[in-house]
Coordinates of C-alpha atoms in Angstrom, one line a residue:
X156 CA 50.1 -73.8 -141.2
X157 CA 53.8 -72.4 -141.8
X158 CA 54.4 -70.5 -145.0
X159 CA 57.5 -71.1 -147.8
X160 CA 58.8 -69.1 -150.6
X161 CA 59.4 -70.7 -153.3
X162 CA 61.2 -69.7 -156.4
X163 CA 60.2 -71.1 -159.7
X164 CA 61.3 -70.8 -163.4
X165 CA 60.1 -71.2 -166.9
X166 CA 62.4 -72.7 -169.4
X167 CA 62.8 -75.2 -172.1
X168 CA 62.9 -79.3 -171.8
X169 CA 65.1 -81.2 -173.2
X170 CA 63.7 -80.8 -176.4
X171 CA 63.5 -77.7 -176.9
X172 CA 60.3 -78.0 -177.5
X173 CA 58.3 -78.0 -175.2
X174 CA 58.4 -76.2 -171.3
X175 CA 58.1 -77.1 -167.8
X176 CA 58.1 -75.1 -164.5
X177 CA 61.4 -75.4 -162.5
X178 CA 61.4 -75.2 -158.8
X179 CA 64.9 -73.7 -158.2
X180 CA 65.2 -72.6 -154.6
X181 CA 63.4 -72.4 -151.2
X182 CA 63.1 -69.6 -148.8
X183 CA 61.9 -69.5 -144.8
X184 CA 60.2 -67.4 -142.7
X185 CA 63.8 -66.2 -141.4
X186 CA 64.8 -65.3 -144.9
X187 CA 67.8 -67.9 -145.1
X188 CA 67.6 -69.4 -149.1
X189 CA 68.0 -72.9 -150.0
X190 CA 69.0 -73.9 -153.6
X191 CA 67.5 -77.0 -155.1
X192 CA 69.7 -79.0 -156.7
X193 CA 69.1 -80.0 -160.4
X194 CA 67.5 -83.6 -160.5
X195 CA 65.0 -81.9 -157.5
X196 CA 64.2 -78.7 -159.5
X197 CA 61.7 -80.5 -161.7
X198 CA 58.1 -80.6 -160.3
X199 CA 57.5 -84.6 -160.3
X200 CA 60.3 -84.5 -158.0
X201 CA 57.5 -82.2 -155.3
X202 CA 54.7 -83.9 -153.7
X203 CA 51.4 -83.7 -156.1
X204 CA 49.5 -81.8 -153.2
X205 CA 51.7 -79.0 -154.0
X206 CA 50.5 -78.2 -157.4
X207 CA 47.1 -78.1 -156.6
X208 CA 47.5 -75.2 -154.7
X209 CA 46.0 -72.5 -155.9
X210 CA 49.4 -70.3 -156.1
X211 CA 50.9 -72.9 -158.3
X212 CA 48.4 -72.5 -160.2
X213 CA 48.4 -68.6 -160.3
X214 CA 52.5 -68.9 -161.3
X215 CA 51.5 -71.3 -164.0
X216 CA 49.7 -68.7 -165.7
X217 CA 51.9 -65.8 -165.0
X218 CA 55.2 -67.8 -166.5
X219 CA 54.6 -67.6 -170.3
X220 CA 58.0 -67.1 -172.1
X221 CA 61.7 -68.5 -171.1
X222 CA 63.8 -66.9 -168.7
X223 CA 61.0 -65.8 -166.7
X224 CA 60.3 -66.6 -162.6
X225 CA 58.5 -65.9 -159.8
X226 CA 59.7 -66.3 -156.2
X227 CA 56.0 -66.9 -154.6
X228 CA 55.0 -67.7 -150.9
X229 CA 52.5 -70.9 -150.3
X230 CA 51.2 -71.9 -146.9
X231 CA 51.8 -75.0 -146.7
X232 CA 49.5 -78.0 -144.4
X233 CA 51.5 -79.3 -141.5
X234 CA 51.7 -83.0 -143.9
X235 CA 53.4 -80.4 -146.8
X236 CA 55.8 -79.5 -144.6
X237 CA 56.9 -82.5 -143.6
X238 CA 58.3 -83.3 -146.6
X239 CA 60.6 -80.0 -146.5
X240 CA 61.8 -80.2 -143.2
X241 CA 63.0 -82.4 -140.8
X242 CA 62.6 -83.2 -137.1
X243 CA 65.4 -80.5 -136.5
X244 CA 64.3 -78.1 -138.7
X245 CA 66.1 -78.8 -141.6
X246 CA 65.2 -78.1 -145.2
X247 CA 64.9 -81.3 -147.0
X248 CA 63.7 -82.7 -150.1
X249 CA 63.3 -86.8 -149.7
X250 CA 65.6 -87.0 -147.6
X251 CA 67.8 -84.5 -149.4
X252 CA 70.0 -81.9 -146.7
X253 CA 69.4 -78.0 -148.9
X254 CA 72.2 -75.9 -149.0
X255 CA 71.8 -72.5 -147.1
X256 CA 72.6 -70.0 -150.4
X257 CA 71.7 -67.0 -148.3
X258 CA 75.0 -65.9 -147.2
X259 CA 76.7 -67.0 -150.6
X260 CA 74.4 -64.7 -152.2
X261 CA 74.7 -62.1 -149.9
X262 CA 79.0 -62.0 -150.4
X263 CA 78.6 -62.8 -154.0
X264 CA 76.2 -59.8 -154.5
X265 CA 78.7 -57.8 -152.4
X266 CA 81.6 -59.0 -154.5
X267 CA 80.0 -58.0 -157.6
X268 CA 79.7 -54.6 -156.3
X269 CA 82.8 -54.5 -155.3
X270 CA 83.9 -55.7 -158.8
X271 CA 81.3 -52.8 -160.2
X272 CA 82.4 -49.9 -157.7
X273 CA 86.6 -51.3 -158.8
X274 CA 85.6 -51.2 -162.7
X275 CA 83.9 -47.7 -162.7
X276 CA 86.3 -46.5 -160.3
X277 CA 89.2 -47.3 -163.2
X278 CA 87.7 -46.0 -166.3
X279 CA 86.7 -42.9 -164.3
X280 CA 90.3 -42.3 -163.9
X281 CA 91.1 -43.2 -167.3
X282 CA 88.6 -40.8 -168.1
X283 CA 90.0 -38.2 -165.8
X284 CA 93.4 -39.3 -167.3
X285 CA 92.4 -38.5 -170.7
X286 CA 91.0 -35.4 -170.0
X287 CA 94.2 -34.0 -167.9
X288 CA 96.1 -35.7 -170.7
X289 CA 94.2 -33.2 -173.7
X290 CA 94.2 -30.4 -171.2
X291 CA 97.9 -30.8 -170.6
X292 CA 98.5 -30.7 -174.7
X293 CA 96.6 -28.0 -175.5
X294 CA 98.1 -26.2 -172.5
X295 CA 101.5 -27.0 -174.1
X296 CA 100.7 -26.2 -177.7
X297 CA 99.2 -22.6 -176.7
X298 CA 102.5 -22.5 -174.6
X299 CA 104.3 -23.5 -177.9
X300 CA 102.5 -20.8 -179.6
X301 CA 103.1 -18.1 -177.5
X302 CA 106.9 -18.6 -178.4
X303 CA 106.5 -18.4 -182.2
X304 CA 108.4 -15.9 -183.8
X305 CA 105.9 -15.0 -186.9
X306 CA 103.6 -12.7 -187.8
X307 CA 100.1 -13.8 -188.9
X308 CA 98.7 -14.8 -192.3
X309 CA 95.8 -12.8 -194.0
X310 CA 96.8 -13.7 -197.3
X311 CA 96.6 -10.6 -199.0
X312 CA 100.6 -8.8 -200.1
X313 CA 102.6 -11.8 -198.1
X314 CA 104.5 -14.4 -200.0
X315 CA 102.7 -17.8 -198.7
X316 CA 105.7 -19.9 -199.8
X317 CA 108.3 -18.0 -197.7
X318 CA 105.6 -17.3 -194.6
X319 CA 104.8 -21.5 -194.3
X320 CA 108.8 -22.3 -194.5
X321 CA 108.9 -19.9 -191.7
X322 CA 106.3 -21.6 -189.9
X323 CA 107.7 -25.1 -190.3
X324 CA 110.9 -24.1 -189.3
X325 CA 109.2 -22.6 -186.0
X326 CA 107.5 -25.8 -185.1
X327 CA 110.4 -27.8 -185.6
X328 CA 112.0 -25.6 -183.1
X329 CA 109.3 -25.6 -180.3
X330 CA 108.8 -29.5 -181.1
X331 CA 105.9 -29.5 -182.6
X332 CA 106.2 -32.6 -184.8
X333 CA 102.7 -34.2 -185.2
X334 CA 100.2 -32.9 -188.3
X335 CA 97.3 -33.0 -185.8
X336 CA 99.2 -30.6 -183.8
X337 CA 100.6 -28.0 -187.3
X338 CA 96.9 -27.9 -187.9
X339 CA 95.7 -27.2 -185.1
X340 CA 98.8 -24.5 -184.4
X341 CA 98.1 -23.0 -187.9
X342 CA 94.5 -21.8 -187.1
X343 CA 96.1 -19.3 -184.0
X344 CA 97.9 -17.5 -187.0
X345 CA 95.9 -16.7 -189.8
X346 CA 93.5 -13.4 -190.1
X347 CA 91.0 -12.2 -192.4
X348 CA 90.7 -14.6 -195.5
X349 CA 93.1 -17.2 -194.5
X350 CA 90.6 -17.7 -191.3
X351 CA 87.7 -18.7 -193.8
X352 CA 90.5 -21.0 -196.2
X353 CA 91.0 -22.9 -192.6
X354 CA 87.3 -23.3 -192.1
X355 CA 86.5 -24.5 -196.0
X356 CA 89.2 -27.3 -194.8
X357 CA 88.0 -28.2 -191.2
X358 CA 84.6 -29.4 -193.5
X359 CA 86.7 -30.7 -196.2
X360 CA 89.6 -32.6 -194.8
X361 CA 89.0 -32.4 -191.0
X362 CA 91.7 -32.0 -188.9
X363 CA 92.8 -35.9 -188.6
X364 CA 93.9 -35.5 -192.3
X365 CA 97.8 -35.0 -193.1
X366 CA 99.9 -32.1 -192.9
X367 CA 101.0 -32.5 -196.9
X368 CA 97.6 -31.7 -197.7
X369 CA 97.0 -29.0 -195.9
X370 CA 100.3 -27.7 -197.1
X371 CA 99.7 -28.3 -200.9
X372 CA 96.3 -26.2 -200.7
X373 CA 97.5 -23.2 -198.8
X374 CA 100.3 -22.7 -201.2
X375 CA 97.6 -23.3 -204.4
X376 CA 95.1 -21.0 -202.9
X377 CA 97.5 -18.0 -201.9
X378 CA 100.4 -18.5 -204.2
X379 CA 101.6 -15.1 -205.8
X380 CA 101.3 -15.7 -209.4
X381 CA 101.1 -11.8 -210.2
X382 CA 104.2 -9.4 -210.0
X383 CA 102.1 -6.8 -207.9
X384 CA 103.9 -7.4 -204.3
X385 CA 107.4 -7.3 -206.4
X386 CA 106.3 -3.8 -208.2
X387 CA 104.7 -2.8 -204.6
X388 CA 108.5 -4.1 -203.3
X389 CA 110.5 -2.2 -205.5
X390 CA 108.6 0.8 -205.9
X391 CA 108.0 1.5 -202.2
X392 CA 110.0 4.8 -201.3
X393 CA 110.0 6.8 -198.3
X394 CA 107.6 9.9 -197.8
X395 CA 107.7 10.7 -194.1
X396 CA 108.6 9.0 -190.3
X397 CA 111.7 7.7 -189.2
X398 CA 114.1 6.5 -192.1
X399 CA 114.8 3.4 -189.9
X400 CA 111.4 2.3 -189.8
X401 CA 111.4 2.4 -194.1
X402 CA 114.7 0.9 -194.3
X403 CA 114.0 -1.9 -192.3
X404 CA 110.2 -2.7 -193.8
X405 CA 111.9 -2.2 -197.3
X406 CA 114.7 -5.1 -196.6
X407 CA 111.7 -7.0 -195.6
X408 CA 109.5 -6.7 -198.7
X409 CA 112.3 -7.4 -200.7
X410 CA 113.0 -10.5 -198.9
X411 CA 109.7 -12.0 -199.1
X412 CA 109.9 -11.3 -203.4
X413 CA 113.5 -13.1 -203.3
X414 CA 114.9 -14.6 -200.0
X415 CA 118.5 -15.0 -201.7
X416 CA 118.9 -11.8 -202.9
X417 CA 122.5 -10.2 -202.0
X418 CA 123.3 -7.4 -200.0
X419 CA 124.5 -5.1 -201.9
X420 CA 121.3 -5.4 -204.4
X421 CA 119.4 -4.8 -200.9
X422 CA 120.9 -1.6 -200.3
X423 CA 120.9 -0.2 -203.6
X424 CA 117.1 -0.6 -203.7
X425 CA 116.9 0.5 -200.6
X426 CA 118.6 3.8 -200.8
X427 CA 116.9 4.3 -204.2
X428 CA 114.0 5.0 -202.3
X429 CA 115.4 8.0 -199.6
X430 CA 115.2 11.6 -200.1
X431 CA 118.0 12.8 -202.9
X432 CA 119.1 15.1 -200.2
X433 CA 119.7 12.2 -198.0
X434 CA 121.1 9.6 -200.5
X435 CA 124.0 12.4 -201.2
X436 CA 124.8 11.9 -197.1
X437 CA 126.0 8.4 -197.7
X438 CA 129.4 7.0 -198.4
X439 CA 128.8 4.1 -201.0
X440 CA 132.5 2.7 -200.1
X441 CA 131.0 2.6 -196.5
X442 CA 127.6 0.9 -196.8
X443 CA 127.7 -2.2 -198.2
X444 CA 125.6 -4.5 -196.2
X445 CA 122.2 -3.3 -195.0
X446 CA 122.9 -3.1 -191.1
X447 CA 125.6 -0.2 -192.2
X448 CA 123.0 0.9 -193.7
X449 CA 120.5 1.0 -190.9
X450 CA 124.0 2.4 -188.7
X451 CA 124.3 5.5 -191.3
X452 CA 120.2 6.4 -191.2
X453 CA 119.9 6.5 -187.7
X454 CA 122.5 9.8 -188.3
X455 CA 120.2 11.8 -190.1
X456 CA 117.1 11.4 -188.0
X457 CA 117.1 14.7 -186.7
X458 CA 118.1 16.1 -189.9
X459 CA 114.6 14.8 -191.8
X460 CA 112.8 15.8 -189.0
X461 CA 113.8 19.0 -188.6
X462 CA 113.1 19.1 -192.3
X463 CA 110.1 17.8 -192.6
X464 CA 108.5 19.9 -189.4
X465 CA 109.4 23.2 -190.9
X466 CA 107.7 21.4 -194.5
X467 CA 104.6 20.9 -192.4
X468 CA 104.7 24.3 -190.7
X469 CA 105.2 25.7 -193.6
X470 CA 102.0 23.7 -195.3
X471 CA 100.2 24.7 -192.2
X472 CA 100.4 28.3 -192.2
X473 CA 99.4 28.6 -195.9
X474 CA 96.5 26.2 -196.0
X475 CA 95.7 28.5 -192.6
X476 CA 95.9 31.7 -194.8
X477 CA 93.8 30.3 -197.5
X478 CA 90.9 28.9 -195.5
X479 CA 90.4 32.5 -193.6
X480 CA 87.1 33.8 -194.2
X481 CA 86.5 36.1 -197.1
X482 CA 83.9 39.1 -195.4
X483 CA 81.7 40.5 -198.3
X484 CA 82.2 44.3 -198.4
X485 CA 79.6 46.8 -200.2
X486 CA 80.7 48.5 -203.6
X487 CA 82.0 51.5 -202.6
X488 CA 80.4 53.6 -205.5
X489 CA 76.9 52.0 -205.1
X490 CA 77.5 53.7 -201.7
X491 CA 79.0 57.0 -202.9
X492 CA 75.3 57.2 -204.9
X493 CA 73.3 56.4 -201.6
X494 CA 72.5 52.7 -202.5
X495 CA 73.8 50.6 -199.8
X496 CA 74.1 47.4 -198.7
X497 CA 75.0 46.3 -202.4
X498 CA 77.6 43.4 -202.2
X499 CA 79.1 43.2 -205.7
X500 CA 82.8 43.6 -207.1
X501 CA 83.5 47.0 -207.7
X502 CA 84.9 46.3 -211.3
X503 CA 81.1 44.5 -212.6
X504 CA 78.9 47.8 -210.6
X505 CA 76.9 49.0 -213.3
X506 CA 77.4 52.5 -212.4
X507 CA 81.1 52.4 -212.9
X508 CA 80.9 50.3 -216.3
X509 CA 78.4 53.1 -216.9
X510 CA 81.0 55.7 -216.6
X511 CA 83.7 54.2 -218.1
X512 CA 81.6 54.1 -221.4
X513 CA 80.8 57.6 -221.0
X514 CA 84.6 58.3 -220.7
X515 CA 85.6 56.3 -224.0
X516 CA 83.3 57.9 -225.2
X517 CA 84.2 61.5 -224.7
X518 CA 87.9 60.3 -225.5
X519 CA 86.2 59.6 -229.1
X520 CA 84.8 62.9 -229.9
X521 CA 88.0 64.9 -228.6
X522 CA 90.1 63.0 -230.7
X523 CA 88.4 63.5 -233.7
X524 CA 88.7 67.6 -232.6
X525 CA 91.9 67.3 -232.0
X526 CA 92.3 65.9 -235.9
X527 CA 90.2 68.6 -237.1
X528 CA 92.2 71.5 -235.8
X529 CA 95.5 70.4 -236.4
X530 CA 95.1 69.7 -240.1
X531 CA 96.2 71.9 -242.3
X532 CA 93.4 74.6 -243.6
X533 CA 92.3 74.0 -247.6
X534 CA 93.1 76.3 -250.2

C-alpha cells in the first residue's frame, strides 16, 4: 500500500445552495504537488472506493463552512493507485497527465516574499523619510528661532499690538511663512501668563488652525485698553545707575505707547526725567534726536557717580551713627545716695524731682521775706 495526500475543499455548488467536497490537488511521498484541474476536482470524477475510506469520511465531518480544507494523507490499495499513476510513475486522473505545482508554488511563494520584503522595505523608508523630514523642520525652525531679534511675551506692561508686528516682521525675515510653523514658533516666546493663553488655545483651536485666529485672540486678550503703561511711560524718571541705561529703556517705553512719535517729543520726555543738575548740562540747540542724546549722557557718567557715591556714603555713615548701641548708664544721684544699679534718666529720679520741689519752695518763702522787709514801715 503506497500513501497520497490529498487536498480537499468545502465550497458552494452551483447553486449556491447547497455544498460539495472539492478535491483540488495531489501530493507524493517525495513532496512534489499536483493540481487537479477543474472538471476533475469534483468527487464523482474519483473512483467510489475512495470515499469509503474512512479518512474521507473523517474530512467530511471536519469541513463544515466555505472556504475551509484539509490536505489529508490516505493509503491507498495497489487497484486505488492505479488509477493515479501510470506505468511510469505518472500522476494521472483517467488518463489525465497532473501538472507538477510544487516548484510553481515554491517561486511563487518566494516571489510573494520578495514582493512583501520590497513593499515593507519602501514604506519603512517613507517612514524613515518622514521622520528625518519633521526632524529636519523642527531642526530648522529652533534654528530660525535662535536668530529672532525679540524679547519674550508675559503679557503684563508690553504693548501686544506693537510686540506681534515685531514678531511677524521677524518671521517674514527668517522665512517662516506657514501658520503651522508661527504657532508653533510663538510658544518659544511667551512667559508667565501668555504661556497658559497658548495652552487654553492648543485645546481650543489646536495647532492645524489658522494664523488670523490665533492673531485676533492674542490681541483681544492682552490688548492695553487702560492708560497705566502710558502714565508708567511718562512718569518713569531716573533715581540711580547709569543715565544710559534710563535713557535708552525710557525711548523704549515710549515707543511701545506710540511707535510714531517724533524725536524731538522723545527727548523732551526723556530729559524731563534726569537730575535738574544734569538737565542744566545739556545744550538744547545740540540735542535734538535721541542718539545725541545718548552721545551727551555718556559725558556725565562719572559726574552722577561720583555724586551719587558720596550721597550713599554720606547715608551710610549716618544710618551707621544712628543704629550704634545706646548702653544704659545708672542715675548718677541714686548713686551719690548709695542706691546703685538704678538705670533711669536723671531728669525723672525721684530724688532730684524731690529736691527741686524743696528748692521752689524755699524760693517761695524768701520771696515773701524779701516783700516784707523792704516795704515801707506803717505809721
Amino acid at each position: 500500500m503506497a500513501k497520497l495526500q490529498f487536498g480537499f475543499e468545502f465550497v458552494a455548488d452551483e447553486d449556491q445552495k447547497s455544498h460539495i467536497i472539492l478535491i483540488k490537488s495531489i501530493t507524493d511521498d517525495d513532496g512534489k504537488k499536483y493540481s487537479i484541474p477543474q472538471n476533475y476536482q469534483s468527487c464523482k470524477a474519483h473512483p467510489y472506493e475512495l470515499m469509503k475510506l474512512p479518512e474521507f469520511r473523517n474530512v467530511a465531518k471536519s469541513l463544515q463552512k466555505r472556504g475551509q480544507f484539509r490536505n489529508v494523507w490516505m493509503k491507498l490499495s495497489d487497484e486505488i493507485l492505479q488509477l493515479y499513476r501510470d506505468g511510469s510513475g505518472n500522476m494521472i486522473i483517467n488518463n489525465y497527465l497532473l501538472q507538477d505545482i510544487s516548484g510553481m508554488e515554491q517561486s511563487k511563494a518566494n516571489t510573494s516574499a520578495d514582493q512583501i520584503d520590497t513593499t515593507l522595505i519602501r514604506l519603512l523608508e517613507k517612514l524613515c523619510e518622514s521622520e528625518s523630514m519633521k526632524d529636519c523642520k523642527s531642526t530648522n525652525l529652533n534654528r530660525a528661532c535662535d536668530k529672532f531679534v525679540l524679547d519674550r511675551f508675559e503679557g503684563k506692561k508690553m504693548n501686544s499690538n506693537q510686540w506681534l508686528q515685531t514678531y511677524e516682521s521677524e518671521c517674514n525675515r527668517l522665512g517662516i511663512s506657514k501658520d503651522v510653523e508661527k504657532i508653533e514658533a510663538l510658544r518659544l516666546f511667551l512667559d508667565e501668563a501668555a504661556e497658559e493663553w497658548f495652552n487654553s488655545m492648543l485645546i481650543k483651536h489646536t495647532i492645524s488652525s489658522e494664523w488670523v485666529t490665533w492673531k485676533e485672540h492674542f490681541l483681544q486678550t492682552f490688548a492695553d485698553r487702560g492708560w497705566s503703561s502710558v502714565t508708567y511711560a511718562l512718569n518713569y524718571k531716573y533715581i540711580s545707575g547709569s543715565l544710559l541705561d534710563y535713557a535708552l529703556k525710557k525711548e523704549r517705553l515710549l515707543l511701545e505707547t506710540d511707535k510714531n512719535m517724533n524725536n524731538i517729543t522723545l527727548v523732551n520726555l526723556i530729559v524731563h526725567g534726569l537730575p535738574k543738575f544734569i538737565r542744566n548740562k545739556i545744550d538744547r540747540q545740540n540735542v535734538t534726536a535721541p542718539v545725541a542724546l545718548f552721545s551727551e549722557l555718556r559725558k556725565f557718567e562719572d559726574i552722577i557717580e561720583t555724586k551719587y557715591v558720596k550721597a550713599n556714603e554720606n547715608r551710610f555713615k549716618t544710618f551707621k551713627t544712628e543704629m550704634k548701641p545706646k548702653f544704659k548708664q545708672p542715675c548718677k544721684i541714686c548713686e551719690g545716695r548709695g542706691n546703685k544699679n538704678r538705670y533711669h534718666p536723671v531728669d525723672m529720679c525721684w530724688f532730684n524731682v524731690r529736691e527741686n520741689k524743696s528748692t521752689e519752695s524755699n524760693k517761695r518763702i524768701n520771696s515773701v521775706l524779701e516783700i516784707d522787709t523792704t516795704e515801707d514801715p506803717k505809721n
